[in-house]
Structures are given as C-alpha cells and as structure tokens.
CSV table of C-alpha atoms in Angstrom, one decimal:
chain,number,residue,atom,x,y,z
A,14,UNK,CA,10.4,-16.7,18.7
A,15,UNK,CA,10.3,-13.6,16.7
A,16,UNK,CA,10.9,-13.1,12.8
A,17,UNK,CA,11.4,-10.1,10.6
A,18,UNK,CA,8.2,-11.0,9.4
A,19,UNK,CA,6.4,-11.9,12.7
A,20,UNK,CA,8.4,-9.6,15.2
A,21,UNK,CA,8.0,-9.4,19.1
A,22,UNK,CA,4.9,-7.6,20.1
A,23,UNK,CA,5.9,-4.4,21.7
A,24,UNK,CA,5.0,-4.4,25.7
A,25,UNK,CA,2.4,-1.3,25.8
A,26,UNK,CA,4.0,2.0,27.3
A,27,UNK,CA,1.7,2.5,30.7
A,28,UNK,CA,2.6,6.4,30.2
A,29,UNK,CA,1.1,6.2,26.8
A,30,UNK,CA,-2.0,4.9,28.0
A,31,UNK,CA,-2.6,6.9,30.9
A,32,UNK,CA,-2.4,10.0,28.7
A,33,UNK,CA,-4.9,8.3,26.3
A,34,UNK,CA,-7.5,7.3,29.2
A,35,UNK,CA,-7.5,10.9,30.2
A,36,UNK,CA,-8.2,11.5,26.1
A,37,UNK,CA,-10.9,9.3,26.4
A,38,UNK,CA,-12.8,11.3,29.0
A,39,UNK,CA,-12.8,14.4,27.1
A,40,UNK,CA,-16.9,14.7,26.4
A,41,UNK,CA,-16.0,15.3,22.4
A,42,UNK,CA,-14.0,12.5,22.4
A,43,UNK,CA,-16.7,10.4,24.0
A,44,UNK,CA,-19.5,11.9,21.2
A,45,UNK,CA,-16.6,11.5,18.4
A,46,UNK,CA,-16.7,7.7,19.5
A,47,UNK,CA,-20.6,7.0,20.0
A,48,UNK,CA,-20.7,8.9,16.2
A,49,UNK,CA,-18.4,6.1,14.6
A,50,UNK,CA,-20.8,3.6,16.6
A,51,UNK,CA,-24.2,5.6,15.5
A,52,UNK,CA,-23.0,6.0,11.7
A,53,UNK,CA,-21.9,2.4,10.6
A,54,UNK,CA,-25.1,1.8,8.5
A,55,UNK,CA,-24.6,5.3,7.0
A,56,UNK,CA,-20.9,4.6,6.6
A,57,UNK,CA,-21.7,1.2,4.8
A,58,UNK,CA,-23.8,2.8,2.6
A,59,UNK,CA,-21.0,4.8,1.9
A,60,UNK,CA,-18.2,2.2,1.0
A,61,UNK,CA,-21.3,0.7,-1.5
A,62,UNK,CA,-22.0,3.9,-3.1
A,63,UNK,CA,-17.7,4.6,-3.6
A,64,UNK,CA,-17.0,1.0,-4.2
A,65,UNK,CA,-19.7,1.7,-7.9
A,66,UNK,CA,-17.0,4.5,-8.6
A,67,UNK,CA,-14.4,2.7,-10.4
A,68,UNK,CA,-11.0,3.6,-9.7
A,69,UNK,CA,-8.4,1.7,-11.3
A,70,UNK,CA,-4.8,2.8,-10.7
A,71,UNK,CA,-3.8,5.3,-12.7
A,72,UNK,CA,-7.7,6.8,-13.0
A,73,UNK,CA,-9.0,7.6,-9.6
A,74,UNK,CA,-10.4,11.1,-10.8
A,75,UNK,CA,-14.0,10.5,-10.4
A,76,UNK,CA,-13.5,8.6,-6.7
A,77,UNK,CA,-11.4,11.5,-6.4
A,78,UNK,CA,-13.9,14.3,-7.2
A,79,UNK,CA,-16.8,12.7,-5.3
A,80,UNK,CA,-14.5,11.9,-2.0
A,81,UNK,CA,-13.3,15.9,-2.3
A,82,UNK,CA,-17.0,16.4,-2.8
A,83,UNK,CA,-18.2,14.7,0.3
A,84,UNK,CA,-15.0,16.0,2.5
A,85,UNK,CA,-16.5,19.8,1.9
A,86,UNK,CA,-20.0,18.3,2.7
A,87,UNK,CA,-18.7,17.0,5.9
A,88,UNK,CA,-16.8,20.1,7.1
A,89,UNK,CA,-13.5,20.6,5.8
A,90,UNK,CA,-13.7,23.9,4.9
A,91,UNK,CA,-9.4,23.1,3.3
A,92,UNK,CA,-10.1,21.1,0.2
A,93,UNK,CA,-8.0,20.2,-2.7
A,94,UNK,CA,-6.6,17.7,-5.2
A,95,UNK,CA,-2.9,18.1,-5.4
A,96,UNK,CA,-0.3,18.0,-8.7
A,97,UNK,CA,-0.3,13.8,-8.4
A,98,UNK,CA,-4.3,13.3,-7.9
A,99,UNK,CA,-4.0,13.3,-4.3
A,100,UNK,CA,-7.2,14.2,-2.0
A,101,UNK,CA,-5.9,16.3,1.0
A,102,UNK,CA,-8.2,17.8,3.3
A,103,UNK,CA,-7.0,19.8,6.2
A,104,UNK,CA,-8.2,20.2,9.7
A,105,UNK,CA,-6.5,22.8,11.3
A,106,UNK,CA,-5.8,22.5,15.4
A,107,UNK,CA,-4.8,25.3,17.4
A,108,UNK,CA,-1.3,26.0,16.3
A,109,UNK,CA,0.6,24.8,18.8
A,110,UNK,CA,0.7,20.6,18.2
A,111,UNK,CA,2.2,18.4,15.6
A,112,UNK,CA,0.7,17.5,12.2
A,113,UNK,CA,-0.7,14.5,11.3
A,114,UNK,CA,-1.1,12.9,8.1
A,115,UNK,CA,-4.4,10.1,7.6
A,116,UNK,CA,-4.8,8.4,4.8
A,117,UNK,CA,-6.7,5.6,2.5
A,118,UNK,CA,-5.8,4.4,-0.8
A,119,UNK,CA,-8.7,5.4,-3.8
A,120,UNK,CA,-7.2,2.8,-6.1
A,121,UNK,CA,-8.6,-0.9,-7.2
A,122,UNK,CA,-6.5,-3.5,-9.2
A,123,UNK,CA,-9.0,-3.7,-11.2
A,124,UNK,CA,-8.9,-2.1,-14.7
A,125,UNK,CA,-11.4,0.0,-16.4
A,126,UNK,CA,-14.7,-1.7,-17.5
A,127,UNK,CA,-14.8,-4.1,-14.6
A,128,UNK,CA,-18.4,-4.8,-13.1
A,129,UNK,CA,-17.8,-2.8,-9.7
A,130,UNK,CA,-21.9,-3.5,-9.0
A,131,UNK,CA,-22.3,-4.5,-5.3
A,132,UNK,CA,-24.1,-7.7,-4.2
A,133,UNK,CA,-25.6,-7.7,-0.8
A,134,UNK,CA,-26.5,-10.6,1.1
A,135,UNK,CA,-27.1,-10.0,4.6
A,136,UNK,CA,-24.0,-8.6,6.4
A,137,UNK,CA,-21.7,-9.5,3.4
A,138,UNK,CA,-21.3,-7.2,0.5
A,139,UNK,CA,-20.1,-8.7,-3.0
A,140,UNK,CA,-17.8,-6.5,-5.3
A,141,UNK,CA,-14.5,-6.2,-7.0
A,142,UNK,CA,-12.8,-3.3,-4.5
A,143,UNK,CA,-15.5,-3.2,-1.3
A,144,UNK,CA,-13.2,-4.1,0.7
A,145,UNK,CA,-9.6,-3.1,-0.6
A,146,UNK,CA,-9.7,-0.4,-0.2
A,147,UNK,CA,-12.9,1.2,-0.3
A,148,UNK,CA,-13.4,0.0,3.6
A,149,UNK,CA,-10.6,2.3,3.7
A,150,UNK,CA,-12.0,5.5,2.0
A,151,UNK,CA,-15.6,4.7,4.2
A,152,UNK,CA,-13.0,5.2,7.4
A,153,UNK,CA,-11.7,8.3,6.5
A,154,UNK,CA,-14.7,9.8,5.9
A,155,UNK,CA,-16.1,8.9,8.7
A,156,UNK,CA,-13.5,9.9,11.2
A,157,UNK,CA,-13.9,13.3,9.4
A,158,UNK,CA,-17.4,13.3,10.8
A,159,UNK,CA,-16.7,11.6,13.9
A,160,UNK,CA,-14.3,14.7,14.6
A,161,UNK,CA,-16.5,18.0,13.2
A,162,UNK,CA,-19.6,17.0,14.4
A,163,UNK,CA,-18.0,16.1,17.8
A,164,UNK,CA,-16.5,19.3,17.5
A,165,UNK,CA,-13.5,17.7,18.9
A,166,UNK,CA,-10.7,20.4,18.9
A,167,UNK,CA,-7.2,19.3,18.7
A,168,UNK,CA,-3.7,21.2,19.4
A,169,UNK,CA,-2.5,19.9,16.2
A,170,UNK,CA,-3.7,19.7,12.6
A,171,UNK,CA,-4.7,16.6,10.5
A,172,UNK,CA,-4.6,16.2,6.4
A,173,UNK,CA,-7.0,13.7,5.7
A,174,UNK,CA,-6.0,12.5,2.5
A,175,UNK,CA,-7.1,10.1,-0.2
A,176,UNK,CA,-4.5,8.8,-2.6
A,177,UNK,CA,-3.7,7.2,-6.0
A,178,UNK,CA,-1.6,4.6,-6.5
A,179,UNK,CA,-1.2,2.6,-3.8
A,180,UNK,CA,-1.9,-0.8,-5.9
A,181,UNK,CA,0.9,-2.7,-8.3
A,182,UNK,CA,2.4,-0.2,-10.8
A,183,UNK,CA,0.7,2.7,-9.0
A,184,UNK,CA,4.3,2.2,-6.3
A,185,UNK,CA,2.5,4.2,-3.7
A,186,UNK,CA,3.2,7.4,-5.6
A,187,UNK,CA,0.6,9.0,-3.9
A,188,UNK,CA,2.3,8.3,-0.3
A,189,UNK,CA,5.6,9.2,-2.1
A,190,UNK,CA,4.4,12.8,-2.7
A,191,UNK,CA,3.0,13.3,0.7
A,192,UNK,CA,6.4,12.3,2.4
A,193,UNK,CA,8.4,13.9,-0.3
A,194,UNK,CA,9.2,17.5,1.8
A,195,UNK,CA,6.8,19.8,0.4
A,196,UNK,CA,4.5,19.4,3.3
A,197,UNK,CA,5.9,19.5,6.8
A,198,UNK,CA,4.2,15.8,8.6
A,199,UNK,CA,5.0,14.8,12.1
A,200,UNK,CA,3.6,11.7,11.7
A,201,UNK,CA,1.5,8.9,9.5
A,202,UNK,CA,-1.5,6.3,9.9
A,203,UNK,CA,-2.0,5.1,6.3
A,204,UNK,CA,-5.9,3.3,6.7
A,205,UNK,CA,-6.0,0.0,4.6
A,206,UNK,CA,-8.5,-3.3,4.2
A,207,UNK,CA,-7.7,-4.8,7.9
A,208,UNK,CA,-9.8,-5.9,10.5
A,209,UNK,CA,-9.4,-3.2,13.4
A,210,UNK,CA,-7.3,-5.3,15.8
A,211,UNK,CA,-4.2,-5.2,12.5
A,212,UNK,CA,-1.3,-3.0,13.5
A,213,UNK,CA,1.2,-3.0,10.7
A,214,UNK,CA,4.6,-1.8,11.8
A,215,UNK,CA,6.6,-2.2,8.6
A,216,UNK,CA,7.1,-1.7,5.2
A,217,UNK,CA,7.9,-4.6,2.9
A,218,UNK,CA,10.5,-3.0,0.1
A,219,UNK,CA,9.8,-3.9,-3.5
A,220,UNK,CA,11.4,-3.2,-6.3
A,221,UNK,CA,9.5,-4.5,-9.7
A,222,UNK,CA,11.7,-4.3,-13.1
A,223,UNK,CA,10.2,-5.0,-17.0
A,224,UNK,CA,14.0,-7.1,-18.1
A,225,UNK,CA,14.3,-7.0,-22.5
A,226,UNK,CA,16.0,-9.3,-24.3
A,227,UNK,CA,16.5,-8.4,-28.0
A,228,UNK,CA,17.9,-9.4,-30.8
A,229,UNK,CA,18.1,-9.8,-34.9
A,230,UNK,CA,15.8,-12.8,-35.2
A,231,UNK,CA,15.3,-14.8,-38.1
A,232,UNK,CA,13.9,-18.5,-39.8
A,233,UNK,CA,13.9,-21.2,-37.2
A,234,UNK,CA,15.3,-23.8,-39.8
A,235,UNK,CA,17.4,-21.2,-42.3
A,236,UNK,CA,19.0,-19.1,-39.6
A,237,UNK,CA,19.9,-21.3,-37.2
A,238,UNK,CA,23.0,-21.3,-35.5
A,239,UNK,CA,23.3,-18.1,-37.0
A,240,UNK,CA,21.6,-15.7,-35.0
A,241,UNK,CA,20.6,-16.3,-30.8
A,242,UNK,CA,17.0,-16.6,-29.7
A,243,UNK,CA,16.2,-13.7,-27.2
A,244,UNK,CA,13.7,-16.5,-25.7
A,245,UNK,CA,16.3,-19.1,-24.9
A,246,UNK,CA,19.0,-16.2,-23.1
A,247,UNK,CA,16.1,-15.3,-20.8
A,248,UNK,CA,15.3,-19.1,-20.4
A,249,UNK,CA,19.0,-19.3,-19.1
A,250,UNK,CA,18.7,-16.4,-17.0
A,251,UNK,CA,15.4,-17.8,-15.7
A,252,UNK,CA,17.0,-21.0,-14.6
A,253,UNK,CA,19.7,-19.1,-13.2
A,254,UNK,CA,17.7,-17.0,-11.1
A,255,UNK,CA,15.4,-19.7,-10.0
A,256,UNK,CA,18.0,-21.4,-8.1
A,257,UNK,CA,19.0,-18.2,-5.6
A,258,UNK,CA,18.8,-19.0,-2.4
A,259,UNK,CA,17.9,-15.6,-0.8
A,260,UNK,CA,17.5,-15.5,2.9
A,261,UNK,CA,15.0,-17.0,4.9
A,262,UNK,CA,15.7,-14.1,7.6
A,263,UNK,CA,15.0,-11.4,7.1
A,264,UNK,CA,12.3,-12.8,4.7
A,265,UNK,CA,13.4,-11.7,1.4
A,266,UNK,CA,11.9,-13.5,-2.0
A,267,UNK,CA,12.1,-12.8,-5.7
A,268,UNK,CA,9.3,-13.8,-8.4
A,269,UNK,CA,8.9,-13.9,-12.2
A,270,UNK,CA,5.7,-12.9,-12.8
A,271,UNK,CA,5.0,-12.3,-16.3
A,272,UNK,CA,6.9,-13.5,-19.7
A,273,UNK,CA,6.0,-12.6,-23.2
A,274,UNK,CA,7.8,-12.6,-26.5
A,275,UNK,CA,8.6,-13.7,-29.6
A,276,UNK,CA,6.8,-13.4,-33.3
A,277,UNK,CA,5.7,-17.1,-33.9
A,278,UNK,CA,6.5,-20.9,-33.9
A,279,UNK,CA,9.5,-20.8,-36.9
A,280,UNK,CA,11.0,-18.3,-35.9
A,281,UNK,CA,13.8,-17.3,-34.1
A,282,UNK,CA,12.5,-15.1,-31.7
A,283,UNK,CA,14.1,-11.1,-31.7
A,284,UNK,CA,12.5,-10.3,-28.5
A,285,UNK,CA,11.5,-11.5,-24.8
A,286,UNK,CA,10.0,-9.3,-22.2
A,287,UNK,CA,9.4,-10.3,-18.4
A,288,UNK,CA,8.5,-8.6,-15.3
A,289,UNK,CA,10.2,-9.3,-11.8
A,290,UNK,CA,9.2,-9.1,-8.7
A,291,UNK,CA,12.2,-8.8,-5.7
A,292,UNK,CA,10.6,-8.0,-2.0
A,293,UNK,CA,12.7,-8.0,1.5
A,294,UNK,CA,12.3,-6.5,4.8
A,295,UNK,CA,15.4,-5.5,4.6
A,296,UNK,CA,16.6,-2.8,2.1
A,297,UNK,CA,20.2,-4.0,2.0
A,298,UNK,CA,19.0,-8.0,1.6
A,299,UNK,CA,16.6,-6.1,-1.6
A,300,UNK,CA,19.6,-4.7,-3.2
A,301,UNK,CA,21.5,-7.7,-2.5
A,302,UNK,CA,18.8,-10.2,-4.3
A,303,UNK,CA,18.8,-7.6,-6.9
A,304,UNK,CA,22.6,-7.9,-7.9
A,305,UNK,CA,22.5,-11.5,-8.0
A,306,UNK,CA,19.2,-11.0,-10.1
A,307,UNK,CA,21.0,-8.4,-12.5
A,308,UNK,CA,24.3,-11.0,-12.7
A,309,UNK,CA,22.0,-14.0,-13.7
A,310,UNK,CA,20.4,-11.8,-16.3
A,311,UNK,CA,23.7,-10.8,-17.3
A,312,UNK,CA,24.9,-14.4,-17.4
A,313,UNK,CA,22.0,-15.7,-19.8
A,314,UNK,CA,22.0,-13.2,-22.6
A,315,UNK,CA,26.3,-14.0,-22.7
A,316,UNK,CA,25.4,-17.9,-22.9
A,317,UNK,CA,23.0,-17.6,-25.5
A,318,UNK,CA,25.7,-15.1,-27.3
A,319,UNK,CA,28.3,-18.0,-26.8
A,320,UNK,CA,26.7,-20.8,-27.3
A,321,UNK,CA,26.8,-19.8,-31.2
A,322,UNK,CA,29.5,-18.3,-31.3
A,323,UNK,CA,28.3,-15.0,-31.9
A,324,UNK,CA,30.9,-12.0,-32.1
A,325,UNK,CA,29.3,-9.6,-33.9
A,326,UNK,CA,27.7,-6.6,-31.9
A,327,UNK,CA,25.2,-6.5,-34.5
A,328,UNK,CA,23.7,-10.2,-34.2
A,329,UNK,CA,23.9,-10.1,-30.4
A,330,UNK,CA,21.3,-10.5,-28.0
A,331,UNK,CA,21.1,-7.2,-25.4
A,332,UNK,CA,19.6,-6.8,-22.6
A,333,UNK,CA,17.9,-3.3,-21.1
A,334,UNK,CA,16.0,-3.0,-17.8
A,335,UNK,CA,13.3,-0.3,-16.4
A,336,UNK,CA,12.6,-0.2,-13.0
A,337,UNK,CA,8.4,-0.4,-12.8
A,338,UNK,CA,8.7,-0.4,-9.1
A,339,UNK,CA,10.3,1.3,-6.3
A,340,UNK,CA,8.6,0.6,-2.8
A,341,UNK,CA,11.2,1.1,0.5
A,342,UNK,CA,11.4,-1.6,2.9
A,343,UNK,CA,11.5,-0.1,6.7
A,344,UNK,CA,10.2,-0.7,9.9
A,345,UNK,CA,9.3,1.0,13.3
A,346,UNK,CA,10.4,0.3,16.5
A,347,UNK,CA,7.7,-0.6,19.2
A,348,UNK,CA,8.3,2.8,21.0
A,349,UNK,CA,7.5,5.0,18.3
A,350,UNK,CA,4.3,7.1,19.3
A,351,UNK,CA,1.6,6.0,16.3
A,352,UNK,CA,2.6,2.0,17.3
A,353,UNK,CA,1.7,2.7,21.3
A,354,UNK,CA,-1.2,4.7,21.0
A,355,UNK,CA,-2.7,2.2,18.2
A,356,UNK,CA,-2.2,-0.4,20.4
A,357,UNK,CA,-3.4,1.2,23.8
A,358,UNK,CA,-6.4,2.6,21.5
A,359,UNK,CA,-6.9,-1.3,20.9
A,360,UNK,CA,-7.0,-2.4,24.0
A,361,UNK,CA,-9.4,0.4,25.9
A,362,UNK,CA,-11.7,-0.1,23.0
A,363,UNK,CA,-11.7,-3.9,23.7
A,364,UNK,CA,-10.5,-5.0,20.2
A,365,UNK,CA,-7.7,-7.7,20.5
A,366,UNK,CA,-4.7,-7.5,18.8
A,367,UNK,CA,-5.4,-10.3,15.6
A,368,UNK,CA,-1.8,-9.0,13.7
A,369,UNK,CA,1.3,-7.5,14.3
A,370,UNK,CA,4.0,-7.1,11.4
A,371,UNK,CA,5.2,-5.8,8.0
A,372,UNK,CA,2.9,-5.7,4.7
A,373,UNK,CA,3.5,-3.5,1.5
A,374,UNK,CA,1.1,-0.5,2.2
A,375,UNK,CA,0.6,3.2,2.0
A,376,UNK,CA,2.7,3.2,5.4
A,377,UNK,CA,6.3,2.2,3.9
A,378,UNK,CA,6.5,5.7,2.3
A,379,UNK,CA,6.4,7.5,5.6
A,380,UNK,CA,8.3,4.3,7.5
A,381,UNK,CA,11.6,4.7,5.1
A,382,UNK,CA,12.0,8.7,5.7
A,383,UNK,CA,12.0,7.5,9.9
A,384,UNK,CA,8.5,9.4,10.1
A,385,UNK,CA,6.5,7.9,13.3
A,386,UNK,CA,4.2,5.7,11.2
A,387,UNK,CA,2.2,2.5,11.2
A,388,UNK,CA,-1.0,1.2,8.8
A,389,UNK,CA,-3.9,0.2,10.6
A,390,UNK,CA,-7.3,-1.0,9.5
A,391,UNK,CA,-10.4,0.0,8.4
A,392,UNK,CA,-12.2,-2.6,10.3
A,393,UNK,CA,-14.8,-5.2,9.3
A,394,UNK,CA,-13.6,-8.0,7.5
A,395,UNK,CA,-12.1,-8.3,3.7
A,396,UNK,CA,-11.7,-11.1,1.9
A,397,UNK,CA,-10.5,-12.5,-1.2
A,398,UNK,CA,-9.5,-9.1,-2.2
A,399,UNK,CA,-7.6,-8.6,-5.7
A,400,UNK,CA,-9.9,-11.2,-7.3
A,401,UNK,CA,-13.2,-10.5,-8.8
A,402,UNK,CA,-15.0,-12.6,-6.3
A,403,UNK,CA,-13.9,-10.1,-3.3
A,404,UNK,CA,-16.3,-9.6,-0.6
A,405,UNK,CA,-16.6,-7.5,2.7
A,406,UNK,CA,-18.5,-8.8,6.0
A,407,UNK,CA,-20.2,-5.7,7.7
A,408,UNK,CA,-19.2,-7.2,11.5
A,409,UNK,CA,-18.5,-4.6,13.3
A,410,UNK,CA,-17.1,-2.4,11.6
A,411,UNK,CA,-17.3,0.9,13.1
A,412,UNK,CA,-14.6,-0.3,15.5
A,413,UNK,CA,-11.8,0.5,12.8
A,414,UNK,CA,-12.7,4.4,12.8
A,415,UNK,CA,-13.1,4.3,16.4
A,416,UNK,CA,-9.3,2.9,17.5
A,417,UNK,CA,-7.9,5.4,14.7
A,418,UNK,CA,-10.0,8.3,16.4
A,419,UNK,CA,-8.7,7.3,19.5
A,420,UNK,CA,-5.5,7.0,18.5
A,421,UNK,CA,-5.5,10.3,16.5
A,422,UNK,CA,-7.0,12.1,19.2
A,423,UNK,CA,-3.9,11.3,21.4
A,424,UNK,CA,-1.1,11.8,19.2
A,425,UNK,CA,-2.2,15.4,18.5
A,426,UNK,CA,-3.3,16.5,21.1
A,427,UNK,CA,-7.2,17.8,22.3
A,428,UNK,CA,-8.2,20.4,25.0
A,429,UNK,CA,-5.7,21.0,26.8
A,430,UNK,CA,-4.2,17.0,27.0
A,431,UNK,CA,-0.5,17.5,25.2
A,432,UNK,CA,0.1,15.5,22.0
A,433,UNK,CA,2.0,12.6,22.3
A,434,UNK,CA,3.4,12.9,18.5
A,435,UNK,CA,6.7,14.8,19.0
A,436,UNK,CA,7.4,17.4,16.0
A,437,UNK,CA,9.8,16.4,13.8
A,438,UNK,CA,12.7,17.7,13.1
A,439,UNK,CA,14.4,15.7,10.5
C-alpha cells in the first residue's frame, strides 16, 4: 500500500537501462568511476577541511570562496558567484545535448561561533555540519574530478553549483534563483546528506509565517478588564489551531514552533510573537491548512477583543502576519528521466534502493516549475544531523558520487550515446 509520503516504487524503464549499460562501457566513464572509488580518502579529507569553514545560512561567503577556489583548481575553467551567493561552475558539452543543473547545499543550521572542529574516531567523523550537507559539497567536487580527469566528454553541459540557503529561513533561495528563468536548465539532481541508495522524488511544501499580536498593554491589577492581553488572543488562537484535523493523506501537518512576548509578570502584555510551521505534499491541502490557520488566528485576537468588551480601535488587539517561508510542495512521476536513470544507476552499481519518497530539499524548487528532477545522496552515512552532536560514518562513501556520475553521464549524453534528458521546452 502506497502513501503520499511512501509512494509505489516506480518499475525501472528496461530502455533506460540499456542506454545507461552501453554508458557504462564508454572507457571515460569506466576511469570517471574507478576515480570516485580511488579518491574517497582524498574526498574525506575534503568534507573535514569544508566542514571547519563555517557556513551558517545567510553567511556561506568564505565556504563559497574556497569551493569557487577548488572548482578552478579542479578544471572548470567557467567560474562564478552569482547575484544571491550562488557557486555555479560550468562544464560545457558539445552543443548539441540538454543542460543539466547539479547541486549541494553550502549552508549549516548552525549559527556563527559554533565549534565546527572535526573529531575523528576511526571511520566516524564528529562535527556540527559533516554530514549535512558538507557530504554534499565533498560530492560535487568530486564528480567534477571524476569527469575532467576522466576527460569524459558529454553532448550536453552541466552547472555544478553550490548554494545558500537551503536550511530553515534560508527557503531554498539559492534553488529558487537557479529555477527562476534566467538560466535555461533541462533538468536537476540537487545532492544532499543521504546514503547513496536515497532517491527523493518529491518536494514537501512549506510555508513558515512570524503571526503578531499587539496591543496597548497596561497594569495587570489597575488595567484590567480594561485593555486585552495580546498573550491570551494568541493563547485562544493556539487552542484553536491545535485542534485541526488536517489530513492524514496526503500527509499534511502544522506546528507552532516558537512563542515569545510580553514585558513582565504584572503586566498586561502589548505584544506576542510566534512562528508557524504548515507542510503538505500537496500544495492545495498547504493552502487549505493555511486558511483554517489564518481563520483560528482571526478568531482568537476577536475573542480576546470580546471577551472585554472592547470597541475601541485604539485599545484593540491586531494581528499582522509575514510569510518567513515559501517552499513548493511537488512531486515527480516515476517516468521522469533523472528518477529512471538514478535508479538504474543504483542498481548496476549494486547499491539497493534504502528510500524512496518526498523530503524538503534543494529538489522542490526545480520539482514545482515540472523540471525533470529528483535529490539524491551524497553517500556514506549522516546522522543526528541539526544537532551539535552530528556525526558522519565514512562507509563507503564514494558510491554516492559514483551513481550520480552514472546517472549524469546518461542523462546528457557522452560520445556519441544520446542524452536521455529531453530539452525543455516550458
């Protein structure tokens, strides 16, 4: 039984990989593959070396400058840092294929001043960001190698690209501007924290809102009755939102994650402040949640106004709202191209298929414009990432670049084998 957020595994197109066995023979291909496999201790010692580069959201420019740096040093001769703080480094193919966009997230959660010193014990390495999502950034780099020093030469081109804000606040606005027009893409693999048999199909839609309640305030014991508390008309709306019922399927789920306000103990408080979370599959069931949300907010501050009678506009509590958050939900079907030859990538390479399904990544910028697109990971394994006690095990790791490769190699084409990434033409 399949779910929105468990959804039927996609039988594997037997065109798709035919095409990509005959890939795999090229004799580039084959050295671009033994390179992945040759360079893992090298590419570790990359992901430390990044991972001591602190790059909290919003302030990626030194991982930034250093991952530009080591793009030129690898080959890429098409270097830049666009108008958002975007890495994009281009490989150009022959002219005649698709373009392909690959990508890994610079940002941490973490803010500034975190200890970002890495901790090795044997195959595991201790750090706050080593493995989301600098496993990432160590698998971009390294696919630029496996492909110049392979001397691999494809029909069409691939931006390599390392972007900002992919974490909380950040909304993917680095995804956001490579899918916003300017530059003509055929298709997406954004390169996240998963082990190398993940294939992430989806984009789980979030939209995030900072919700004020304010009001005049005054003396707990002198003013009240008087004047409404801007604490207790979100506490209504709070209680009213807490008992929606949104749907089970397709998965869809709200959250109040922060709440702060008022002046002190005696006083009636002028001011509350929280931050809500709504996230769906579906972009309809979002927008849905989100009405109800916005009515229960609605309905709070108007009790509160009520419940003392309050008439005057000046002594009422209001309410304003900010979206902090945009993410688009979205998902692609089994056929699309970057889903078939991930998967049939997976399975010559012997690397089983652990996940298949929606998360919030990088991907759900390319997924909502229709763009053939899926996330897929960096390999090795990440755990108990977004806390400071995050660690990565080095287990193989090399096997995330490799199905990517594989995968990339296909979809745009190499000597003489068409690409299997149709241009697009929206």
């Amino acid at each position: 039984m399949s779910d929105s957020l468990h959804p039927q595994v996609p039988a594997l197109d037997e065109a798709v990989g035919r095409a990509m066995q005959a890939v795999a023979q090229v004799p580039a291909v084959q050295k671009g593959l033994q390179i992945a496999k040759d360079q893992a201790e090298r590419a570790m010692a990359e992901q430390v070396e990044l991972c001591e580069i602190p790059s909290p959201t919003f302030h990626e420019e030194k991982r930034a400058q250093e991952i530009a740096r080591r793009m030129k040093e690898y080959g890429l001769t098409d270097v830049s840092i666009d108008a958002i703080g975007n890495v994009v480094g281009v490989r150009k193919g022959t002219g005649n294929g698709p373009v392909l966009v690959i990508d890994a997230h610079m940002d941490t959660v973490f803010p500034e001043g975190t200890d970002v010193t890495v901790r090795r014990e044997g195959d595991t390495y201790y750090a706050p960001g080593i493995g989301d999502n600098t496993s990432g950034v160590r698998a971009l780099l390294q696919l630029i190698r496996c492909f110049n020093e392979a001397g691999v030469q494809t029909e069409g081109d691939i931006l390599f690209v390392g972007t900002v804000g992919e974490e909380g606040n950040g909304d993917i606005r680095g995804a956001k501007h490579m899918c916003s027009g300017e530059r003509h893409i055929d298709g997406y693999i954004a390169i996240d924290s998963f082990g190398a048999g993940v294939v992430v199909n989806g984009g789980v839609g979030c939209h995030r809102w900072r919700v004020r309640i304010e009001g005049p305030g005054g003396h707990s014991f002198v003013n009240f009755g008087q004047v409404p508390s801007a604490i207790h008309a979100m506490c209504h709306a709070g209680h009213l939102i807490d008992h929606l019922t949104p749907p089970a399927e397709p998965y869809t789920t709200f959250n109040i994650g922060t709440i702060k306000g008022g002046t002190s103990v005696n006083t009636i408080s002028p001011w509350c402040e929280v931050d809500i979370d709504i996230r769906s599959i579906s972009n309809d069931e979002l927008l849905k949640l989100e009405a109800q949300i916005f009515e229960a907010l609605d309905a709070g501050v108007a009790e509160e106004n009520e419940r003392w009678g309050i008439t005057d506009e000046e002594k009422k509590v209001k309410l304003t709202k900010t979206q902090i958050g945009d993410r688009p939900a979205g998902a692609r079907p089994g056929e699309c191209p970057v889903i078939q030859c991930a998967m049939n990538a997976q399975k010559l390479l012997g690397v089983a298929l652990t996940e298949y399904g929606p998360s919030a990544t990088d991907a759900n910028a390319p997924i909502s414009k229709n763009l053939p697109a899926a996330c897929l990971g960096s390999g090795g394994i990440s755990e108990k990432y977004h806390t400071l006690d995050e660690y990565f095990i080095d287990r193989e790791s090399y096997l995330g670049p490799q199905v990517i490769f594989l995968t990339a190699c296909t979809l745009v084409g190499v000597e003489g084998h068409k690409p299997l990434l149709p241009t697009y033409q929206g």
